[in-house]
XYZ file of C-alpha atoms in Angstrom:
773
model
C 61.089 -33.102 32.423
C 60.169 -33.096 36.061
C 62.554 -30.572 36.841
C 61.061 -28.320 34.272
C 57.463 -28.993 35.414
C 58.433 -28.264 39.004
C 60.226 -24.954 38.301
C 57.497 -23.322 36.213
C 55.041 -22.851 39.048
C 57.729 -21.040 40.992
C 58.568 -18.782 38.095
C 54.896 -18.032 37.478
C 54.335 -17.015 41.071
C 57.347 -14.731 40.976
C 56.116 -13.002 37.853
C 52.684 -12.440 39.344
C 54.171 -10.902 42.469
C 56.378 -8.534 40.452
C 53.453 -7.477 38.276
C 51.424 -6.666 41.325
C 54.189 -4.644 42.835
C 54.775 -2.737 39.615
C 51.100 -1.935 39.324
C 51.112 -0.683 42.891
C 54.103 1.571 42.273
C 52.401 3.152 39.254
C 49.396 4.051 41.344
C 51.531 5.790 44.023
C 50.821 9.560 43.914
C 53.902 11.782 44.233
C 53.828 13.877 47.425
C 52.759 17.479 47.122
C 55.675 18.630 49.294
C 58.818 17.459 47.594
C 61.006 18.544 50.468
C 58.850 16.505 52.900
C 59.115 13.425 50.710
C 62.853 13.876 50.440
C 63.054 13.905 54.201
C 61.432 10.482 54.687
C 63.577 8.228 56.826
C 64.263 4.534 56.197
C 61.685 3.635 58.830
C 59.021 5.316 56.703
C 59.781 3.079 53.699
C 57.605 -0.097 53.516
C 59.599 -3.268 54.308
C 58.721 -4.894 51.044
C 60.062 -1.923 49.172
C 63.280 -2.073 51.173
C 63.570 -5.772 50.442
C 63.214 -5.253 46.705
C 65.515 -2.218 46.706
C 62.689 0.166 45.731
C 62.561 3.572 47.472
C 59.147 5.263 47.272
C 60.713 8.684 47.952
C 60.595 10.612 44.666
C 63.715 11.983 43.103
C 64.234 15.625 42.148
C 62.796 14.851 38.699
C 59.697 12.698 38.962
C 59.613 12.001 35.245
C 63.115 10.499 35.384
C 63.258 7.871 38.148
C 66.878 7.114 37.345
C 68.054 10.706 38.257
C 70.076 10.889 41.475
C 68.394 12.913 44.279
C 69.802 16.539 44.625
C 71.327 17.610 47.920
C 69.740 20.701 49.590
C 71.903 23.870 49.219
C 73.180 25.363 52.512
C 73.360 29.217 52.664
C 77.006 30.163 53.012
C 78.028 32.861 55.504
C 79.709 35.775 53.703
C 83.323 36.174 54.713
C 82.695 39.836 55.555
C 80.453 38.833 58.453
C 83.289 36.835 59.980
C 85.625 39.841 59.909
C 85.884 41.659 63.255
C 87.966 44.622 62.066
C 85.975 47.649 63.192
C 87.641 51.064 62.985
C 86.665 54.605 64.064
C 84.974 56.509 61.247
C 87.058 59.473 60.055
C 85.365 62.852 59.827
C 84.601 64.392 56.457
C 87.011 67.300 55.815
C 84.573 68.865 53.331
C 81.689 69.209 55.761
C 83.362 68.808 59.142
C 80.151 67.213 60.400
C 80.117 64.257 62.728
C 79.791 60.959 60.828
C 76.522 59.054 60.979
C 78.245 56.155 62.717
C 81.314 56.463 64.907
C 82.398 52.959 63.891
C 82.792 51.598 60.392
C 83.367 48.158 58.869
C 84.586 48.425 55.308
C 83.732 44.815 54.566
C 80.105 45.150 55.634
C 79.680 48.321 53.619
C 81.054 46.555 50.563
C 78.818 43.561 51.264
C 75.668 45.639 51.208
C 76.785 47.568 48.141
C 77.549 44.350 46.265
C 74.198 42.651 46.695
C 72.362 45.285 44.623
C 69.086 44.670 46.440
C 69.267 40.848 46.117
C 70.823 40.091 49.455
C 69.855 36.993 51.406
C 67.922 37.022 54.633
C 70.676 38.087 57.023
C 68.545 37.068 60.023
C 69.446 33.443 59.206
C 72.996 34.167 60.344
C 71.903 35.167 63.861
C 71.967 31.478 64.800
C 75.523 30.956 63.556
C 78.039 29.325 65.878
C 80.541 32.157 65.367
C 79.890 35.017 67.813
C 81.572 37.486 65.435
C 79.153 36.565 62.655
C 76.192 36.989 64.996
C 77.394 40.379 66.287
C 78.154 41.730 62.812
C 74.806 40.517 61.545
C 72.991 42.190 64.424
C 74.750 45.494 63.769
C 73.963 45.183 60.077
C 70.287 44.599 60.776
C 70.159 47.426 63.317
C 71.566 49.878 60.798
C 68.950 48.646 58.338
C 66.147 49.615 60.699
C 65.447 46.281 62.378
C 64.592 47.103 65.994
C 63.993 43.502 67.101
C 67.577 42.426 67.580
C 68.290 44.293 70.840
C 68.933 41.039 72.691
C 71.608 39.960 70.191
C 73.355 43.323 70.452
C 73.268 43.229 74.248
C 74.789 39.745 74.203
C 77.554 40.999 71.897
C 78.357 43.796 74.339
C 78.536 41.282 77.183
C 80.768 38.880 75.264
C 84.258 39.602 76.609
C 85.790 37.281 74.014
C 84.934 39.743 71.263
C 87.314 42.543 70.411
C 86.553 45.859 72.094
C 85.861 47.792 68.848
C 83.185 45.235 67.893
C 81.585 45.518 71.328
C 81.651 49.322 71.092
C 80.060 49.187 67.637
C 77.357 46.976 69.165
C 76.714 49.611 71.827
C 76.310 52.249 69.138
C 73.906 50.045 67.185
C 71.881 49.349 70.314
C 71.701 53.079 71.018
C 70.198 53.737 67.607
C 67.356 51.253 67.961
C 63.843 52.601 68.131
C 62.887 50.025 70.683
C 61.311 50.195 74.114
C 63.815 47.625 75.342
C 66.933 49.435 74.134
C 67.003 51.933 77.009
C 66.550 49.359 79.796
C 69.110 47.086 78.140
C 71.658 49.891 78.061
C 70.897 50.698 81.693
C 71.593 47.113 82.709
C 74.786 47.035 80.689
C 75.907 50.260 82.361
C 75.294 48.673 85.755
C 77.437 45.696 84.736
C 80.277 47.501 82.969
C 80.064 51.074 84.296
C 82.106 50.653 87.458
C 85.873 50.405 87.721
C 85.602 47.308 89.906
C 83.693 45.369 87.242
C 85.413 42.334 85.784
C 87.102 43.350 82.526
C 86.312 47.036 83.005
C 86.937 49.262 79.987
C 86.955 53.049 80.162
C 86.042 53.301 76.495
C 83.092 50.925 76.854
C 81.912 52.794 79.945
C 81.965 56.098 78.052
C 80.172 54.588 75.052
C 77.417 53.189 77.268
C 76.876 56.633 78.797
C 76.653 58.233 75.371
C 74.251 55.549 74.183
C 71.999 55.779 77.231
C 71.821 59.574 76.855
C 69.779 59.049 73.685
C 67.123 57.142 75.645
C 67.204 58.759 79.093
C 67.347 62.474 79.884
C 70.530 63.409 81.719
C 68.626 65.014 84.574
C 66.606 61.817 85.134
C 69.537 59.561 85.991
C 72.276 60.054 88.571
C 74.770 58.076 86.486
C 75.490 61.129 84.330
C 76.157 63.433 87.281
C 78.362 60.742 88.803
C 80.272 60.474 85.527
C 81.288 64.145 85.769
C 83.265 63.407 88.915
C 85.123 60.258 87.880
C 88.870 60.071 87.371
C 88.611 59.074 83.711
C 88.574 61.873 81.159
C 86.647 59.794 78.600
C 83.884 59.186 81.121
C 83.704 62.844 82.169
C 83.520 63.822 78.519
C 80.685 61.327 77.949
C 78.806 62.750 80.924
C 79.084 66.244 79.437
C 77.803 64.905 76.131
C 74.682 63.651 77.909
C 73.982 67.120 79.305
C 74.758 68.681 75.931
C 72.018 66.770 74.117
C 69.658 66.974 77.067
C 66.719 69.261 76.587
C 65.637 69.636 80.188
C 66.973 69.870 83.704
C 69.516 72.110 85.361
C 73.181 71.817 84.476
C 75.081 70.701 87.601
C 77.718 73.001 89.041
C 80.254 70.204 88.621
C 79.782 70.469 84.852
C 80.665 74.172 84.798
C 83.760 73.534 86.919
C 85.098 71.200 84.226
C 85.998 74.226 82.084
C 89.353 74.145 83.914
C 89.713 70.351 83.832
C 93.194 68.890 83.388
C 92.074 67.014 80.255
C 91.837 69.319 77.189
C 89.122 67.125 75.666
C 86.977 67.673 78.741
C 87.585 71.420 78.661
C 86.526 71.489 75.021
C 83.411 69.405 75.747
C 82.491 71.784 78.572
C 82.551 74.770 76.222
C 80.332 72.933 73.743
C 77.906 72.000 76.489
C 77.671 75.551 77.861
C 77.157 77.042 74.403
C 74.543 74.522 73.314
C 72.531 74.987 76.496
C 72.920 78.806 76.293
C 74.350 78.952 79.788
C 74.773 82.496 81.182
C 78.527 81.942 81.585
C 79.013 80.472 78.101
C 80.298 83.651 76.411
C 82.710 84.504 79.199
C 84.073 80.947 79.345
C 84.529 80.833 75.577
C 86.458 84.104 75.556
C 88.712 82.957 78.375
C 89.365 79.669 76.584
C 90.750 81.488 73.549
C 94.034 81.775 75.460
C 94.152 78.081 76.378
C 97.520 76.481 75.650
C 95.879 73.569 73.821
C 94.745 74.214 70.243
C 91.737 71.886 70.446
C 90.334 73.887 73.344
C 90.791 77.157 71.479
C 89.018 75.689 68.451
C 86.191 74.508 70.703
C 85.917 78.037 72.097
C 85.680 79.378 68.548
C 82.887 76.929 67.723
C 81.116 77.931 70.931
C 81.247 81.590 69.911
C 79.748 80.692 66.547
C 77.002 78.740 68.283
C 76.224 81.620 70.640
C 76.210 84.299 67.942
C 75.436 87.914 68.768
C 77.433 91.115 68.357
C 79.989 90.408 71.064
C 80.734 86.886 69.871
C 81.080 88.002 66.231
C 83.389 90.867 67.159
C 85.621 88.429 69.032
C 85.650 86.024 66.096
C 86.497 88.781 63.632
C 89.618 89.662 65.609
C 90.767 86.052 65.348
C 91.101 86.461 61.586
C 94.001 88.846 62.150
C 97.472 87.327 62.104
C 96.463 84.074 63.809
C 97.548 80.562 62.763
C 95.633 79.093 59.861
C 93.861 76.576 62.098
C 92.417 79.400 64.207
C 91.467 81.462 61.164
C 89.774 78.429 59.628
C 87.718 77.837 62.740
C 86.771 81.501 62.947
C 85.550 81.491 59.338
C 83.240 78.535 59.987
C 81.978 80.048 63.229
C 81.231 83.374 61.559
C 79.426 81.552 58.778
C 77.225 79.831 61.317
C 76.409 83.214 62.843
C 75.406 84.552 59.397
C 78.266 87.011 58.810
C 78.777 86.415 55.089
C 80.621 89.697 54.578
C 83.453 88.808 56.934
C 83.547 85.201 55.756
C 83.832 86.096 52.087
C 86.536 88.651 52.872
C 88.799 85.632 53.580
C 88.362 84.268 50.054
C 91.903 85.353 49.150
C 93.542 84.098 52.334
C 97.028 82.710 51.591
C 96.181 79.447 53.372
C 94.288 76.831 51.340
C 92.819 75.512 54.587
C 91.176 78.856 55.293
C 89.923 79.087 51.728
C 88.506 75.566 52.043
C 86.562 76.708 55.102
C 85.219 79.637 53.087
C 84.121 77.087 50.501
C 82.437 74.979 53.179
C 80.685 78.119 54.436
C 78.946 78.495 51.077
C 76.422 75.947 52.317
C 75.021 78.729 54.537
C 74.795 81.322 51.757
C 72.895 80.283 48.601
C 72.887 83.910 47.481
C 74.092 85.960 44.529
C 77.264 86.857 46.411
C 77.645 83.182 47.286
C 77.481 82.314 43.592
C 80.283 84.781 42.857
C 82.484 83.327 45.579
C 81.678 79.770 44.477
C 82.742 80.481 40.919
C 85.910 82.149 42.149
C 86.862 79.247 44.418
C 86.103 76.695 41.695
C 89.111 78.202 39.922
C 91.252 77.912 43.050
C 94.644 76.282 42.654
C 93.879 73.863 45.490
C 91.895 70.763 44.612
C 90.691 70.504 48.221
C 89.114 73.955 47.948
C 87.365 73.085 44.683
C 86.110 69.822 46.167
C 84.645 71.659 49.169
C 82.803 74.071 46.856
C 81.065 71.270 44.975
C 80.207 69.565 48.249
C 78.660 72.793 49.603
C 76.574 73.246 46.466
C 74.790 69.989 47.263
C 72.809 71.850 49.936
C 71.758 74.643 47.548
C 68.511 74.617 45.590
C 69.066 73.092 42.179
C 68.081 76.364 40.508
C 71.037 78.062 42.219
C 73.579 75.236 42.080
C 72.837 74.029 38.543
C 74.464 76.849 36.527
C 77.609 76.677 38.655
C 77.864 72.911 38.278
C 77.335 73.181 34.530
C 80.200 75.660 34.359
C 82.356 73.222 36.304
C 81.629 70.492 33.771
C 83.059 72.683 31.040
C 85.984 74.406 32.755
C 87.093 72.664 35.949
C 90.003 70.187 36.214
C 89.161 66.508 35.942
C 88.614 65.626 39.657
C 86.318 68.604 40.188
C 84.587 68.005 36.864
C 83.889 64.396 37.786
C 82.575 65.321 41.241
C 80.294 67.997 39.779
C 79.026 65.560 37.140
C 78.129 62.977 39.794
C 76.219 65.510 41.882
C 74.368 66.993 38.932
C 73.467 63.545 37.568
C 71.952 62.629 40.911
C 69.899 65.825 41.121
C 69.062 66.451 37.446
C 68.521 63.277 35.356
C 69.180 64.859 31.924
C 72.822 65.344 32.920
C 73.348 61.597 33.223
C 74.284 61.542 29.546
C 77.408 63.583 30.327
C 80.702 61.719 30.782
C 83.593 63.413 32.545
C 85.958 60.866 30.987
C 84.970 61.625 27.404
C 87.411 63.353 25.006
C 87.249 67.164 24.880
C 85.350 67.178 21.577
C 82.673 64.839 22.918
C 82.377 66.784 26.158
C 81.845 69.991 24.205
C 78.951 68.407 22.326
C 77.493 67.018 25.526
C 77.775 70.409 27.223
C 75.938 72.122 24.378
C 73.115 69.617 24.713
C 73.018 70.036 28.511
C 72.918 73.829 28.272
C 70.009 73.604 25.860
C 68.214 71.108 28.101
C 68.759 73.362 31.138
C 67.293 76.356 29.387
C 64.322 74.283 28.226
C 63.404 73.118 31.726
C 61.716 74.978 34.550
C 64.826 74.721 36.705
C 66.491 77.802 35.285
C 65.525 81.291 36.301
C 66.249 83.671 39.159
C 67.120 81.397 42.045
C 68.008 83.992 44.623
C 64.473 84.544 45.787
C 64.413 80.930 46.948
C 66.644 81.171 49.974
C 68.390 84.316 51.125
C 69.140 83.997 54.850
C 68.836 87.326 56.693
C 72.004 88.775 58.138
C 72.023 89.393 61.873
C 72.430 92.984 62.964
C 75.020 94.336 65.329
C 77.991 95.947 63.578
C 78.662 97.927 60.387
C 78.953 94.723 58.375
C 75.459 93.713 59.357
C 73.788 96.830 60.754
C 70.804 98.517 59.125
C 69.992 95.416 57.080
C 67.082 96.866 55.108
C 65.659 94.315 52.703
C 64.553 95.878 49.447
C 61.126 94.287 49.651
C 60.442 96.003 52.980
C 61.569 99.502 52.115
C 58.052 100.683 51.379
C 57.085 99.776 54.943
C 59.378 102.570 56.188
C 58.034 105.871 54.866
C 60.866 107.734 56.636
C 63.327 106.145 54.195
C 62.734 107.647 50.766
C 62.849 105.286 47.845
C 65.320 105.902 45.007
C 64.117 108.332 42.379
C 63.413 107.005 38.927
C 66.790 107.966 37.481
C 68.795 106.386 40.314
C 66.573 103.323 40.309
C 67.144 102.917 36.594
C 70.916 103.081 37.039
C 70.769 100.579 39.882
C 68.804 98.300 37.628
C 71.528 98.594 35.001
C 74.035 97.301 37.580
C 72.251 93.934 37.349
C 72.944 93.648 33.637
C 74.998 90.771 32.260
C 76.895 93.224 30.034
C 79.867 94.673 31.862
C 79.953 97.823 29.704
C 76.430 98.719 30.747
C 77.312 98.171 34.402
C 80.414 100.347 34.085
C 78.455 103.176 32.466
C 75.722 102.993 35.117
C 78.221 102.964 37.982
C 80.087 105.956 36.563
C 76.845 107.922 36.211
C 75.925 107.071 39.807
C 79.289 108.369 40.987
C 78.722 111.642 39.102
C 75.249 112.061 40.610
C 76.536 111.227 44.111
C 79.192 113.940 43.798
C 76.425 116.509 43.247
C 74.000 115.126 45.828
C 74.583 112.164 48.187
C 72.564 109.054 47.449
C 69.565 108.232 49.594
C 69.946 105.473 52.189
C 67.725 103.139 50.175
C 69.931 103.623 47.128
C 73.079 102.912 49.124
C 71.440 99.790 50.537
C 70.628 98.564 47.049
C 74.129 99.426 45.878
C 75.622 97.385 48.709
C 73.466 94.390 47.815
C 74.461 94.639 44.159
C 78.097 94.936 45.124
C 77.931 91.519 46.789
C 77.716 89.954 43.333
C 79.896 92.378 41.343
C 83.206 91.104 39.964
C 84.433 93.885 37.668
C 87.102 96.134 39.178
C 86.102 99.233 37.190
C 82.501 98.970 38.357
C 83.773 98.638 41.899
C 85.899 101.759 41.578
C 82.848 103.811 40.604
C 80.656 102.284 43.316
C 83.189 103.148 46.015
C 83.491 106.621 44.552
C 79.697 106.988 44.745
C 79.716 106.325 48.515
C 83.051 107.973 49.278
C 81.464 110.622 51.499
C 78.755 108.328 52.866
C 79.496 106.743 56.251
C 76.221 104.841 56.589
C 76.265 101.147 57.594
C 75.387 99.858 54.108
C 78.217 101.923 52.602
C 80.621 100.497 55.178
C 79.360 97.024 54.361
C 80.080 97.653 50.682
C 83.670 98.577 51.562
C 83.964 95.469 53.730
C 82.960 93.370 50.742
C 85.488 95.224 48.623
C 88.328 94.206 50.943
C 87.768 90.629 49.814
C 87.678 91.328 46.082
C 90.036 89.473 43.764
C 91.386 92.725 42.298
C 94.098 94.308 44.442
C 93.030 97.786 43.323
C 89.522 97.238 44.726
C 90.976 96.086 48.028
C 93.225 99.142 48.137
C 90.362 101.535 47.400
C 88.244 99.848 50.067
C 91.023 100.516 52.584
C 90.966 104.139 51.530
C 87.244 104.344 52.212
C 87.655 102.765 55.650
C 90.462 105.204 56.430
C 88.195 108.119 55.503
C 85.474 106.740 57.768
C 87.668 105.485 60.604
C 86.046 103.299 63.234
C 87.577 100.898 65.790
C 85.245 98.241 64.433
C 87.239 98.219 61.186
C 90.080 96.554 63.063
C 89.188 92.987 62.075
C 88.740 93.734 58.383
C 91.823 95.922 58.035
C 93.906 93.576 60.153
C 93.385 90.724 57.717
C 94.723 92.852 54.889
C 98.053 93.251 56.666
C 98.913 89.829 55.227
C 97.670 90.646 51.729
C 99.996 89.435 48.943
C 99.909 92.887 47.342
C 102.229 95.387 49.054
C 100.127 98.382 47.995
C 97.090 96.898 49.735
C 99.113 96.286 52.894
C 100.348 99.887 52.936
C 96.809 101.152 52.451
C 95.615 99.038 55.361
C 98.455 100.352 57.548
C 97.652 103.926 56.571
C 93.989 103.323 57.382
C 95.096 102.792 60.972
C 96.683 106.247 60.900
C 93.753 107.871 62.676
C 93.796 108.340 66.436
C 91.691 105.655 68.087
C 91.650 103.388 65.038
C 94.251 100.980 66.450
C 93.613 99.164 69.723
C 96.105 96.314 69.207
C 99.580 97.764 68.526
C 101.075 94.307 67.958
C 99.348 94.238 64.559
C 101.646 96.991 63.265
C 104.641 96.479 65.510
C 105.468 93.254 63.708
C 105.770 95.278 60.492
C 108.520 97.524 61.928
C 111.056 94.914 60.823
C 109.544 94.238 57.411
C 111.815 94.155 54.362
C 109.778 96.950 52.770
C 111.172 100.200 54.206
C 108.146 102.194 53.069
C 105.911 99.824 54.989
C 108.098 100.223 58.095
C 107.679 103.987 57.923
C 103.896 103.741 57.456
C 103.575 101.360 60.406
C 105.690 103.603 62.643
C 103.631 106.651 61.666
C 100.292 104.934 62.432
C 101.609 103.666 65.764
C 102.774 107.168 66.676
C 99.420 108.713 65.722
C 97.646 106.276 68.027
C 100.011 107.204 70.869
C 102.115 104.046 71.109
C 105.765 104.648 72.049
C 107.009 102.032 69.584
C 106.061 104.371 66.730
C 108.255 107.403 67.540
C 111.171 105.170 68.477
C 110.930 103.446 65.099
C 110.686 106.769 63.229
C 113.842 108.069 64.883
C 115.610 104.856 63.967
C 114.341 105.009 60.386
C 115.561 108.592 60.014
C 119.049 107.118 60.126
C 118.335 104.261 57.699
C 120.960 103.351 55.109
C 118.545 104.143 52.262
C 118.134 107.873 51.559
C 114.523 107.439 50.424
C 113.559 105.775 53.687
C 115.265 108.560 55.645
C 113.313 111.112 53.615
C 110.001 109.351 54.268
C 110.727 109.092 57.997
C 111.630 112.787 58.186
C 108.467 113.724 56.299
C 106.345 111.604 58.680
C 107.883 113.438 61.647
C 106.724 116.750 60.242
C 103.213 115.397 59.701
C 103.041 114.287 63.333
C 104.021 117.820 64.559
C 105.658 116.498 67.709
C 108.510 118.453 69.324
C 110.337 115.279 70.271
C 111.488 114.889 66.659
C 113.242 118.281 66.423
C 116.635 117.000 67.460
C 116.488 114.152 64.950
C 115.434 116.542 62.191
C 118.285 118.935 62.917
C 120.665 115.982 62.665
C 119.379 115.358 59.129
C 120.224 118.911 57.970
C 123.607 117.635 56.814
C 122.125 114.717 54.874
C 121.593 114.321 51.138
C 119.676 117.016 49.316
C 116.239 115.317 49.356
C 116.533 114.504 53.056
C 117.819 117.995 53.832
C 114.855 119.636 52.067
C 112.391 117.359 53.864
C 114.010 118.132 57.214
C 113.644 121.882 56.704
C 109.970 121.453 55.751
C 109.260 119.226 58.755
C 110.958 121.614 61.178
C 108.744 124.389 59.865
C 105.650 122.232 60.428
C 106.611 121.336 63.988
C 107.731 124.764 65.171
C 104.866 126.513 63.415
C 106.921 129.198 61.733
C 109.868 129.434 59.367
C 112.777 130.884 61.303
C 114.775 131.245 58.093
C 112.588 133.949 56.510
C 114.264 137.334 56.311
C 113.190 140.673 55.038
C 113.511 139.700 51.351
C 110.774 138.829 48.923
C 111.464 135.076 48.839
C 112.985 132.264 50.865
C 116.749 132.309 51.213
C 118.944 129.681 49.612
C 118.839 126.200 51.115
C 122.289 126.587 52.641
C 121.147 129.712 54.489
C 118.002 127.946 55.692
C 120.076 125.081 57.067
C 122.365 127.511 58.889
C 119.391 129.402 60.333
C 117.810 126.226 61.687
C 121.053 125.078 63.219
C 121.459 128.454 64.906
C 117.881 128.319 66.118
C 118.456 124.856 67.577
C 121.566 126.010 69.396
C 119.444 128.689 71.045
C 116.594 126.286 71.867
C 118.696 123.351 73.105
C 118.620 124.476 76.761
C 114.831 124.780 76.551
C 114.534 121.228 75.251
C 116.936 119.957 77.908
C 114.791 121.477 80.681
C 111.467 120.343 79.195
C 111.189 117.476 81.636
C 111.635 119.821 84.621
C 109.522 122.671 83.276
C 106.562 121.611 81.154
C 105.867 125.249 80.337
C 109.242 125.493 78.641
C 108.140 123.122 75.903
C 105.785 125.753 74.541
C 108.744 127.221 72.747
C 108.573 124.193 70.487
C 105.231 122.407 70.670
C 103.080 120.858 73.391
C 104.361 117.379 74.135
C 102.431 114.412 72.808
C 100.121 112.098 74.707
C 101.590 108.632 75.034
C 100.140 105.219 75.757
């Protein structure tokens, strides 16, 4: 009993204490900042609570005191940021332009693309313990437009434990910052790492620092750039030239001009670019001289410099490079001519046998969003090379949608799958209704989609005449560009009469979509031109319309209409014709150029010497058969060994007409060819040349086959000027008697020919000797 009475007071006191504590816990307000409450230390917990095992810090769920507290989540560093594999960015073969960044990190690009706008705050990773993570993060932020991380980038450049590509990428990122501290930081880094005696010196890093600083400091304002031109390292000299290339002020040092003969081909190429960009007085001369450099990269740099300089002289030089040069040189010349605005010469290379040259023509379309450009684009979209088709679609991205849209829509319906997919992606980005099209759909579905797209295109305001949007003017200077009279400005020149109503109506018909109407109009124009030559304004309009014409029959009539017209626009029309897809148009264009011979036709005709059609090649060779038309005999001399005997004869004849000794020598050799037809052609060409030096060879052919014998008699008559076989009868004697008479005549004249070298007057018995070169 006692025991019980004595224990109850103790139990009662314990219950009262517990009740009080429980009441106190219920009145405890949960903290407003859950994270702050979670961070309470043991020292912050009242001792009594610790003694009873009660923790006043709330759990993650206040309503459920028994729930275990949640651990705070730590932001994990993406594995891509820990990757230090930086590589040089390859150039785009479709545009040829310099990439936005010289260094690329595939992992970082994929990281950004994968977040879809929900990326974490990358600045949190700038405090990471891994220097690679910090450097990659800083570059990432810099490329995103954050200009406050210059210090982090400078520290990455200074960190010699990092791989050199990562440090060089950091230099590039620091260069791109729009920050007042970026320039001074680069200057300090150049002081630390821009001398060969610096600890851990790197030529590449030195060159990168110079390039980066050039974007913040003018080259003329710092001696470091002039000093770089005289270092022993080619990379550093090249970087110094780059600084002067992008500089907009100051005088170019003489040491920079002297680098045009540097031992490093990269430096020689950079010198040409610098001189051309700064329009230095010696730029044109240096570029021309560099065209004979033994290193291809230097020659290509000279070609680009000529395109940058522009002008008549530079374009004439570039046009000659399209003649029988390697495909790399022809490709560079096409791009350079496109930059100078010479669309006629560029588009004449549309049928070049090299797909690389044709791809450059496709790239050049970016300069020419014109009606002729549309024709060439459609032609190249059917090219057998996928690289050419890809370049066309890429070039169309720079055209106005009104001009590019119809071509892209055609590609969706007709082009092979890769081109179709590329065109669909571009059109979907520029014209939202086309997003419903799927390049991967079955043919039946694509046909339905195309019908809907065509209807949607016609229903929008995008369609219409796009060519008034952007037609770049052609520079003047040669027949391909001279007298560039725009139709809208013709009324400002009262001295140039406008087309009469009938001619204007026919010219308007040449714009019709119906080929029969265009053929009828062109034929009528040719008939009218035969009676009275067309006015200059009409020829100008005809040349402009010809830029977009594709039908060979229309072309035949247009060339016939200007056959007797040697004006610059008529010549330009023929130049365009030399690049037509139809071989007959190219052949007729050669005929026009032969009728209106000019040394400036050399570049256009020279390209046709490699035409796949033999008839076109012969026409081009014959077009050189006018004295003074050929200034580079090597163009035709290479054809003297061609498999086509007729072509060998034509080349020899044109060389002889222009006074080159290789021509007569080849004709004499061909007169003894194993094929009778070739001997006949050679003998006939000798008579046409009317040169006494061929008499002996012709007499030797008097015992040949009948066709050769007849041709020899006719040619002897042409050269001597009279027929020595004519007697007193009414008609010519039999062929056998003619042969005997000529042989007898030659026996009498042989001493005269033998003494011709001692007595020039003696040659008058035959014919005045020719003028040789």
